[in-house]
Amino acid sequence: YQRRVHGGWATAESVMTRLLPMVIGTRGLDFSWIHIQSALEANINLAVHIAFVAVVFMLRKAEATEIFALRALIGCHCLLPFASIILRSAFDLSPWIVLVSHALLAVPFCIATKQHYEAYTKGRR
C-alpha cells in the first residue's frame, strides 16, 4: 500500500511540476534550456523516489539492527529538497549549479539505499 501511495505521489509531483510546464512552454517557437534542465531534474528525482520506496519497503520488514540505518536514510531523503532550496535561494546560485549539486547529493543516497537493499535481499535468501 505504501509503495503505491508514494508512487502515486511521485507521479503527481512529476506531472504537476515537470510535464505541465513543459507542455505549456513548448507552445512557443523558441528553444529554452529550462525544459532540458527540468527533464534532468525529473530523472534525478525519479531515482530518489525509487530509492525511497525501497527504503520504506525494507523498513516495513527490517530487523532491529537495520532500523536505525533505514531511518537515517529517510532523514537524508527529507533533507534533499531542503538542501536544494537553500542552495537556490540563500546562495543565489545558477540553476545549473543547483541541479549538479542536487545530483551530487542524490547519488550517495541512492548508492547507500542500493547497498542496504543488496544486503537485505542477500539476508532473505
Short mmCIF file of N, CA, C and O in Angstrom, two decimals:
data_model
loop_
_atom_site.label_atom_id
_atom_site.label_comp_id
_atom_site.label_asym_id
_atom_site.label_seq_id
_atom_site.Cartn_x
_atom_site.Cartn_y
_atom_site.Cartn_z
N TYR A 1 0.82 -1.20 0.00
CA TYR A 1 0.00 0.00 0.00
C TYR A 1 0.86 1.25 0.00
O TYR A 1 0.61 2.18 -0.74
N GLN A 2 1.90 1.27 0.84
CA GLN A 2 2.75 2.47 0.94
C GLN A 2 3.51 2.72 -0.34
O GLN A 2 3.73 3.86 -0.73
N ARG A 3 3.93 1.65 -1.02
CA ARG A 3 4.65 1.83 -2.29
C ARG A 3 3.74 2.46 -3.33
O ARG A 3 4.17 3.30 -4.10
N ARG A 4 2.47 2.05 -3.36
CA ARG A 4 1.54 2.63 -4.33
C ARG A 4 1.26 4.08 -4.02
O ARG A 4 1.16 4.91 -4.92
N VAL A 5 1.15 4.41 -2.73
CA VAL A 5 0.89 5.80 -2.35
C VAL A 5 2.08 6.67 -2.74
O VAL A 5 1.91 7.74 -3.34
N HIS A 6 3.29 6.21 -2.42
CA HIS A 6 4.46 7.02 -2.76
C HIS A 6 4.66 7.08 -4.27
O HIS A 6 5.04 8.12 -4.81
N GLY A 7 4.38 5.99 -4.97
CA GLY A 7 4.48 6.01 -6.43
C GLY A 7 3.47 6.96 -7.04
O GLY A 7 3.78 7.69 -7.99
N GLY A 8 2.26 6.99 -6.51
CA GLY A 8 1.26 7.93 -6.99
C GLY A 8 1.63 9.36 -6.68
O GLY A 8 1.43 10.27 -7.50
N TRP A 9 2.19 9.58 -5.50
CA TRP A 9 2.62 10.93 -5.12
C TRP A 9 3.76 11.39 -6.02
O TRP A 9 3.79 12.54 -6.47
N ALA A 10 4.70 10.52 -6.30
CA ALA A 10 5.83 10.86 -7.18
C ALA A 10 5.35 11.16 -8.59
O ALA A 10 5.83 12.09 -9.23
N THR A 11 4.37 10.39 -9.06
CA THR A 11 3.83 10.63 -10.40
C THR A 11 3.11 11.98 -10.45
O THR A 11 3.29 12.75 -11.39
N ALA A 12 2.29 12.26 -9.45
CA ALA A 12 1.58 13.53 -9.42
C ALA A 12 2.54 14.71 -9.33
O ALA A 12 2.36 15.73 -10.01
N GLU A 13 3.58 14.56 -8.52
CA GLU A 13 4.58 15.64 -8.40
C GLU A 13 5.29 15.87 -9.73
O GLU A 13 5.51 16.99 -10.15
N SER A 14 5.61 14.79 -10.41
CA SER A 14 6.30 14.91 -11.69
C SER A 14 5.41 15.53 -12.75
O SER A 14 5.85 16.38 -13.52
N VAL A 15 4.15 15.13 -12.79
CA VAL A 15 3.23 15.69 -13.78
C VAL A 15 3.00 17.17 -13.53
O VAL A 15 3.04 17.98 -14.46
N MET A 16 2.77 17.54 -12.29
CA MET A 16 2.42 18.93 -11.99
C MET A 16 3.62 19.87 -12.09
O MET A 16 3.46 21.03 -12.46
N THR A 17 4.80 19.40 -11.75
CA THR A 17 5.95 20.31 -11.75
C THR A 17 6.82 20.20 -12.99
O THR A 17 7.63 21.08 -13.24
N ARG A 18 6.68 19.11 -13.76
CA ARG A 18 7.54 18.94 -14.93
C ARG A 18 6.75 18.90 -16.24
O ARG A 18 7.06 19.60 -17.18
N LEU A 19 5.74 18.04 -16.30
CA LEU A 19 5.04 17.83 -17.57
C LEU A 19 4.20 19.02 -17.98
O LEU A 19 4.28 19.48 -19.12
N LEU A 20 3.40 19.54 -17.07
CA LEU A 20 2.55 20.68 -17.42
C LEU A 20 3.35 21.91 -17.86
O LEU A 20 3.03 22.50 -18.90
N PRO A 21 4.40 22.32 -17.12
CA PRO A 21 5.17 23.46 -17.63
C PRO A 21 5.84 23.19 -18.96
O PRO A 21 5.97 24.09 -19.79
N MET A 22 6.25 21.93 -19.19
CA MET A 22 6.89 21.62 -20.46
C MET A 22 5.87 21.70 -21.61
O MET A 22 6.16 22.26 -22.66
N VAL A 23 4.68 21.16 -21.40
CA VAL A 23 3.66 21.20 -22.44
C VAL A 23 3.23 22.63 -22.72
O VAL A 23 3.09 23.05 -23.87
N ILE A 24 3.04 23.39 -21.67
CA ILE A 24 2.63 24.79 -21.85
C ILE A 24 3.76 25.60 -22.46
O ILE A 24 3.54 26.44 -23.33
N GLY A 25 5.00 25.34 -22.05
CA GLY A 25 6.15 26.10 -22.54
C GLY A 25 6.54 25.77 -23.97
O GLY A 25 7.16 26.58 -24.66
N THR A 26 6.20 24.57 -24.44
CA THR A 26 6.61 24.20 -25.79
C THR A 26 5.68 24.75 -26.87
O THR A 26 5.93 24.55 -28.05
N ARG A 27 4.66 25.42 -26.48
CA ARG A 27 3.77 26.02 -27.48
C ARG A 27 4.46 27.17 -28.23
O ARG A 27 4.10 27.49 -29.34
N GLY A 28 5.46 27.76 -27.59
CA GLY A 28 6.22 28.81 -28.26
C GLY A 28 7.23 28.20 -29.23
O GLY A 28 7.53 27.02 -29.19
N LEU A 29 7.77 29.02 -30.08
CA LEU A 29 8.71 28.53 -31.09
C LEU A 29 10.16 28.60 -30.62
O LEU A 29 11.03 28.03 -31.25
N ASP A 30 10.43 29.31 -29.55
CA ASP A 30 11.79 29.47 -29.07
C ASP A 30 12.23 28.27 -28.23
O ASP A 30 11.45 27.71 -27.46
N PHE A 31 13.51 27.90 -28.38
CA PHE A 31 14.08 26.83 -27.58
C PHE A 31 14.49 27.40 -26.23
O PHE A 31 15.01 28.51 -26.14
N SER A 32 14.26 26.65 -25.19
CA SER A 32 14.65 27.09 -23.86
C SER A 32 15.36 25.95 -23.14
O SER A 32 14.89 24.80 -23.14
N TRP A 33 16.48 26.28 -22.52
CA TRP A 33 17.23 25.29 -21.76
C TRP A 33 16.50 24.90 -20.48
O TRP A 33 16.85 23.90 -19.84
N ILE A 34 15.50 25.65 -20.10
CA ILE A 34 14.76 25.34 -18.88
C ILE A 34 14.10 23.97 -18.98
O ILE A 34 14.03 23.23 -18.01
N HIS A 35 13.65 23.61 -20.19
CA HIS A 35 12.99 22.32 -20.36
C HIS A 35 13.99 21.17 -20.23
O HIS A 35 13.66 20.12 -19.67
N ILE A 36 15.19 21.35 -20.74
CA ILE A 36 16.24 20.33 -20.58
C ILE A 36 16.60 20.18 -19.11
O ILE A 36 16.73 19.07 -18.59
N GLN A 37 16.73 21.30 -18.44
CA GLN A 37 17.06 21.28 -17.01
C GLN A 37 15.94 20.60 -16.22
O GLN A 37 16.20 19.80 -15.32
N SER A 38 14.71 20.89 -16.56
CA SER A 38 13.58 20.27 -15.88
C SER A 38 13.56 18.76 -16.11
O SER A 38 13.26 17.99 -15.19
N ALA A 39 13.87 18.31 -17.31
CA ALA A 39 13.91 16.88 -17.59
C ALA A 39 15.02 16.18 -16.81
O ALA A 39 14.82 15.09 -16.27
N LEU A 40 16.18 16.81 -16.73
CA LEU A 40 17.28 16.23 -15.96
C LEU A 40 16.93 16.16 -14.47
O LEU A 40 17.21 15.16 -13.81
N GLU A 41 16.31 17.21 -13.97
CA GLU A 41 15.91 17.22 -12.57
C GLU A 41 14.84 16.16 -12.30
O GLU A 41 14.84 15.51 -11.25
N ALA A 42 13.95 15.95 -13.26
CA ALA A 42 12.93 14.91 -13.11
C ALA A 42 13.57 13.53 -13.05
O ALA A 42 13.12 12.66 -12.29
N ASN A 43 14.61 13.29 -13.84
CA ASN A 43 15.30 11.99 -13.80
C ASN A 43 16.00 11.78 -12.46
O ASN A 43 15.99 10.67 -11.92
N ILE A 44 16.60 12.83 -11.94
CA ILE A 44 17.24 12.72 -10.63
C ILE A 44 16.19 12.41 -9.57
O ILE A 44 16.38 11.53 -8.72
N ASN A 45 15.08 13.14 -9.61
CA ASN A 45 14.01 12.91 -8.64
C ASN A 45 13.40 11.52 -8.77
O ASN A 45 13.00 10.92 -7.77
N LEU A 46 13.33 11.00 -9.98
CA LEU A 46 12.82 9.64 -10.18
C LEU A 46 13.71 8.62 -9.48
O LEU A 46 13.20 7.72 -8.78
N ALA A 47 15.02 8.76 -9.62
CA ALA A 47 15.94 7.85 -8.93
C ALA A 47 15.80 7.96 -7.42
O ALA A 47 15.81 6.95 -6.71
N VAL A 48 15.65 9.18 -6.92
CA VAL A 48 15.49 9.38 -5.48
C VAL A 48 14.17 8.78 -5.00
O VAL A 48 14.12 8.13 -3.93
N HIS A 49 13.10 8.94 -5.74
CA HIS A 49 11.82 8.38 -5.34
C HIS A 49 11.86 6.85 -5.34
O HIS A 49 11.31 6.21 -4.44
N ILE A 50 12.49 6.26 -6.33
CA ILE A 50 12.62 4.80 -6.37
C ILE A 50 13.43 4.30 -5.18
O ILE A 50 13.08 3.31 -4.54
N ALA A 51 14.50 5.01 -4.86
CA ALA A 51 15.32 4.62 -3.70
C ALA A 51 14.52 4.76 -2.41
O ALA A 51 14.62 3.91 -1.52
N PHE A 52 13.70 5.81 -2.32
CA PHE A 52 12.89 6.00 -1.11
C PHE A 52 11.85 4.90 -0.96
O PHE A 52 11.60 4.42 0.14
N VAL A 53 11.25 4.48 -2.06
CA VAL A 53 10.29 3.38 -2.00
C VAL A 53 10.99 2.11 -1.51
O VAL A 53 10.43 1.36 -0.70
N ALA A 54 12.21 1.88 -1.96
CA ALA A 54 12.97 0.71 -1.50
C ALA A 54 13.25 0.81 0.00
O ALA A 54 13.17 -0.19 0.72
N VAL A 55 13.57 2.01 0.48
CA VAL A 55 13.84 2.19 1.92
C VAL A 55 12.58 1.91 2.73
O VAL A 55 12.63 1.22 3.75
N VAL A 56 11.45 2.43 2.28
CA VAL A 56 10.20 2.19 3.01
C VAL A 56 9.85 0.71 2.98
O VAL A 56 9.40 0.15 3.99
N PHE A 57 10.07 0.05 1.86
CA PHE A 57 9.82 -1.39 1.76
C PHE A 57 10.69 -2.16 2.74
O PHE A 57 10.22 -3.06 3.44
N MET A 58 11.98 -1.82 2.80
CA MET A 58 12.88 -2.52 3.71
C MET A 58 12.53 -2.21 5.17
O MET A 58 12.68 -3.07 6.04
N LEU A 59 12.07 -0.99 5.44
CA LEU A 59 11.75 -0.61 6.82
C LEU A 59 10.56 -1.40 7.35
O LEU A 59 10.51 -1.72 8.53
N ARG A 60 9.64 -1.72 6.46
CA ARG A 60 8.47 -2.49 6.89
C ARG A 60 8.86 -3.87 7.39
O ARG A 60 8.22 -4.40 8.30
N LYS A 61 9.88 -4.48 6.81
CA LYS A 61 10.26 -5.85 7.16
C LYS A 61 11.65 -5.91 7.77
O LYS A 61 12.28 -6.96 7.76
N ALA A 62 12.13 -4.81 8.29
CA ALA A 62 13.50 -4.75 8.80
C ALA A 62 13.61 -5.38 10.18
O ALA A 62 12.67 -5.42 10.95
N GLU A 63 14.81 -5.85 10.44
CA GLU A 63 15.13 -6.34 11.77
C GLU A 63 15.57 -5.15 12.62
O GLU A 63 15.83 -4.07 12.11
N ALA A 64 15.69 -5.37 13.90
CA ALA A 64 16.00 -4.29 14.83
C ALA A 64 17.36 -3.64 14.54
O ALA A 64 17.54 -2.45 14.76
N THR A 65 18.31 -4.41 14.02
CA THR A 65 19.64 -3.86 13.77
C THR A 65 19.67 -2.95 12.54
O THR A 65 20.56 -2.12 12.42
N GLU A 66 18.71 -3.09 11.65
CA GLU A 66 18.70 -2.31 10.42
C GLU A 66 17.86 -1.04 10.52
O GLU A 66 17.96 -0.17 9.67
N ILE A 67 17.03 -0.93 11.53
CA ILE A 67 16.05 0.16 11.59
C ILE A 67 16.73 1.51 11.68
O ILE A 67 16.30 2.47 11.02
N PHE A 68 17.78 1.65 12.47
CA PHE A 68 18.43 2.95 12.62
C PHE A 68 19.00 3.45 11.30
O PHE A 68 18.82 4.62 10.94
N ALA A 69 19.66 2.57 10.56
CA ALA A 69 20.25 2.97 9.28
C ALA A 69 19.16 3.36 8.28
O ALA A 69 19.31 4.34 7.53
N LEU A 70 18.06 2.63 8.27
CA LEU A 70 16.98 2.96 7.34
C LEU A 70 16.30 4.27 7.72
O LEU A 70 15.93 5.06 6.85
N ARG A 71 16.15 4.51 9.00
CA ARG A 71 15.58 5.81 9.43
C ARG A 71 16.52 6.95 9.10
O ARG A 71 16.08 8.05 8.77
N ALA A 72 17.83 6.70 9.17
CA ALA A 72 18.79 7.73 8.77
C ALA A 72 18.67 8.02 7.28
O ALA A 72 18.76 9.19 6.85
N LEU A 73 18.43 7.00 6.47
CA LEU A 73 18.22 7.22 5.03
C LEU A 73 16.94 8.01 4.78
O LEU A 73 16.91 8.87 3.89
N ILE A 74 15.90 7.74 5.56
CA ILE A 74 14.67 8.53 5.41
C ILE A 74 14.94 9.98 5.79
O ILE A 74 14.45 10.90 5.13
N GLY A 75 15.73 10.20 6.82
CA GLY A 75 16.09 11.57 7.19
C GLY A 75 16.88 12.27 6.09
O GLY A 75 16.66 13.45 5.80
N CYS A 76 17.78 11.53 5.46
CA CYS A 76 18.53 12.10 4.33
C CYS A 76 17.60 12.44 3.18
O CYS A 76 17.77 13.46 2.52
N HIS A 77 16.61 11.60 2.95
CA HIS A 77 15.64 11.87 1.88
C HIS A 77 14.87 13.16 2.17
O HIS A 77 14.58 13.93 1.25
N CYS A 78 14.55 13.38 3.42
CA CYS A 78 13.83 14.61 3.79
C CYS A 78 14.70 15.84 3.64
O CYS A 78 14.18 16.94 3.40
N LEU A 79 16.01 15.70 3.77
CA LEU A 79 16.91 16.84 3.68
C LEU A 79 17.30 17.21 2.26
O LEU A 79 17.77 18.32 2.02
N LEU A 80 17.11 16.31 1.30
CA LEU A 80 17.49 16.60 -0.08
C LEU A 80 16.76 17.82 -0.66
O LEU A 80 17.41 18.72 -1.20
N PRO A 81 15.44 17.91 -0.58
CA PRO A 81 14.79 19.11 -1.12
C PRO A 81 15.16 20.37 -0.35
O PRO A 81 15.30 21.45 -0.94
N PHE A 82 15.35 20.23 0.96
CA PHE A 82 15.73 21.38 1.77
C PHE A 82 17.09 21.93 1.34
O PHE A 82 17.27 23.15 1.24
N ALA A 83 18.03 21.05 1.06
CA ALA A 83 19.36 21.49 0.61
C ALA A 83 19.27 22.21 -0.73
O ALA A 83 19.94 23.22 -0.94
N SER A 84 18.43 21.71 -1.63
CA SER A 84 18.26 22.38 -2.92
C SER A 84 17.64 23.75 -2.77
O SER A 84 18.03 24.71 -3.45
N ILE A 85 16.66 23.87 -1.87
CA ILE A 85 16.03 25.17 -1.64
C ILE A 85 17.03 26.15 -1.06
O ILE A 85 17.08 27.32 -1.47
N ILE A 86 17.85 25.70 -0.13
CA ILE A 86 18.86 26.59 0.47
C ILE A 86 19.85 27.04 -0.59
O ILE A 86 20.19 28.22 -0.67
N LEU A 87 20.32 26.11 -1.42
CA LEU A 87 21.27 26.48 -2.47
C LEU A 87 20.65 27.44 -3.47
O LEU A 87 21.30 28.36 -3.96
N ARG A 88 19.38 27.24 -3.77
CA ARG A 88 18.71 28.07 -4.77
C ARG A 88 18.41 29.47 -4.25
O ARG A 88 18.62 30.46 -4.94
N SER A 89 17.96 29.56 -3.01
CA SER A 89 17.51 30.87 -2.53
C SER A 89 18.57 31.62 -1.70
O SER A 89 18.78 32.80 -1.93
N ALA A 90 19.21 30.94 -0.78
CA ALA A 90 20.12 31.65 0.12
C ALA A 90 21.43 32.04 -0.56
O ALA A 90 21.95 33.12 -0.34
N PHE A 91 21.96 31.14 -1.39
CA PHE A 91 23.24 31.41 -2.01
C PHE A 91 23.11 32.00 -3.41
O PHE A 91 24.10 32.36 -4.03
N ASP A 92 21.89 32.03 -3.93
CA ASP A 92 21.60 32.63 -5.23
C ASP A 92 22.53 32.06 -6.32
O ASP A 92 23.16 32.80 -7.07
N LEU A 93 22.57 30.73 -6.38
CA LEU A 93 23.42 30.06 -7.37
C LEU A 93 22.67 29.87 -8.68
O LEU A 93 21.45 29.94 -8.74
N SER A 94 23.42 29.62 -9.71
CA SER A 94 22.85 29.34 -11.02
C SER A 94 21.99 28.07 -10.96
O SER A 94 22.31 27.14 -10.22
N PRO A 95 20.91 28.01 -11.73
CA PRO A 95 20.08 26.79 -11.72
C PRO A 95 20.84 25.54 -12.13
O PRO A 95 20.55 24.44 -11.63
N TRP A 96 21.83 25.66 -13.00
CA TRP A 96 22.62 24.50 -13.40
C TRP A 96 23.50 24.02 -12.26
O TRP A 96 23.70 22.81 -12.09
N ILE A 97 24.05 24.93 -11.49
CA ILE A 97 24.88 24.54 -10.34
C ILE A 97 24.01 23.87 -9.28
O ILE A 97 24.41 22.89 -8.66
N VAL A 98 22.79 24.38 -9.10
CA VAL A 98 21.86 23.76 -8.16
C VAL A 98 21.50 22.36 -8.63
O VAL A 98 21.42 21.43 -7.83
N LEU A 99 21.32 22.19 -9.93
CA LEU A 99 21.00 20.87 -10.48
C LEU A 99 22.14 19.89 -10.26
O LEU A 99 21.91 18.75 -9.83
N VAL A 100 23.35 20.31 -10.52
CA VAL A 100 24.51 19.44 -10.31
C VAL A 100 24.67 19.11 -8.82
O VAL A 100 24.94 17.95 -8.45
N SER A 101 24.47 20.09 -7.95
CA SER A 101 24.59 19.82 -6.52
C SER A 101 23.47 18.89 -6.05
O SER A 101 23.70 18.04 -5.19
N HIS A 102 22.28 19.04 -6.62
CA HIS A 102 21.18 18.13 -6.28
C HIS A 102 21.54 16.70 -6.70
O HIS A 102 21.28 15.75 -5.96
N ALA A 103 22.14 16.56 -7.86
CA ALA A 103 22.57 15.23 -8.32
C ALA A 103 23.67 14.68 -7.41
O ALA A 103 23.66 13.49 -7.07
N LEU A 104 24.61 15.54 -7.02
CA LEU A 104 25.70 15.09 -6.16
C LEU A 104 25.20 14.71 -4.76
O LEU A 104 25.81 13.87 -4.09
N LEU A 105 24.11 15.31 -4.32
CA LEU A 105 23.52 14.92 -3.04
C LEU A 105 22.66 13.67 -3.17
O LEU A 105 22.54 12.89 -2.22
N ALA A 106 22.06 13.47 -4.33
CA ALA A 106 21.18 12.32 -4.53
C ALA A 106 21.96 11.03 -4.76
O ALA A 106 21.49 9.95 -4.37
N VAL A 107 23.12 11.12 -5.37
CA VAL A 107 23.89 9.91 -5.69
C VAL A 107 24.28 9.13 -4.43
O VAL A 107 24.07 7.91 -4.39
N PRO A 108 24.82 9.75 -3.38
CA PRO A 108 25.14 8.94 -2.18
C PRO A 108 23.90 8.31 -1.54
O PRO A 108 23.96 7.18 -1.05
N PHE A 109 22.77 9.02 -1.57
CA PHE A 109 21.53 8.46 -1.03
C PHE A 109 21.14 7.21 -1.81
O PHE A 109 20.80 6.18 -1.22
N CYS A 110 21.19 7.30 -3.12
CA CYS A 110 20.81 6.15 -3.96
C CYS A 110 21.80 5.00 -3.81
O CYS A 110 21.39 3.83 -3.77
N ILE A 111 23.08 5.30 -3.71
CA ILE A 111 24.09 4.25 -3.55
C ILE A 111 23.94 3.56 -2.19
O ILE A 111 24.00 2.33 -2.10
N ALA A 112 23.72 4.35 -1.14
CA ALA A 112 23.53 3.76 0.18
C ALA A 112 22.27 2.89 0.22
O ALA A 112 22.27 1.80 0.81
N THR A 113 21.22 3.35 -0.44
CA THR A 113 19.99 2.55 -0.50
C THR A 113 20.23 1.25 -1.26
O THR A 113 19.77 0.19 -0.85
N LYS A 114 20.97 1.33 -2.35
CA LYS A 114 21.27 0.13 -3.14
C LYS A 114 22.08 -0.87 -2.31
O LYS A 114 21.82 -2.08 -2.35
N GLN A 115 23.05 -0.38 -1.55
CA GLN A 115 23.85 -1.28 -0.72
C GLN A 115 23.00 -1.94 0.37
O GLN A 115 23.14 -3.13 0.64
N HIS A 116 22.12 -1.16 0.99
CA HIS A 116 21.24 -1.73 2.00
C HIS A 116 20.28 -2.74 1.39
O HIS A 116 19.99 -3.77 1.99
N TYR A 117 19.78 -2.44 0.18
CA TYR A 117 18.85 -3.36 -0.47
C TYR A 117 19.56 -4.66 -0.86
O TYR A 117 18.98 -5.74 -0.73
N GLU A 118 20.79 -4.57 -1.32
CA GLU A 118 21.54 -5.79 -1.65
C GLU A 118 21.78 -6.64 -0.40
O GLU A 118 21.65 -7.86 -0.44
N ALA A 119 22.13 -5.98 0.71
CA ALA A 119 22.31 -6.72 1.96
C ALA A 119 20.99 -7.30 2.44
O ALA A 119 20.94 -8.42 2.96
N TYR A 120 19.91 -6.57 2.23
CA TYR A 120 18.58 -7.03 2.63
C TYR A 120 18.17 -8.27 1.85
O TYR A 120 17.70 -9.25 2.41
N THR A 121 18.38 -8.24 0.53
CA THR A 121 17.98 -9.38 -0.29
C THR A 121 18.91 -10.58 -0.07
O THR A 121 18.46 -11.71 -0.14
N LYS A 122 20.18 -10.32 0.21
CA LYS A 122 21.12 -11.42 0.48
C LYS A 122 20.75 -12.11 1.78
O LYS A 122 20.83 -13.33 1.90
N GLY A 123 20.34 -11.35 2.78
CA GLY A 123 19.96 -11.92 4.07
C GLY A 123 18.64 -12.65 4.02
O GLY A 123 18.34 -13.48 4.87
N ARG A 124 17.80 -12.38 3.05
CA ARG A 124 16.48 -13.00 2.95
C ARG A 124 16.48 -14.30 2.15
O ARG A 124 15.49 -14.96 2.06
N ARG A 125 17.58 -14.61 1.50
CA ARG A 125 17.63 -15.84 0.67
C ARG A 125 17.73 -17.07 1.48
O ARG A 125 18.10 -17.27 2.49
#
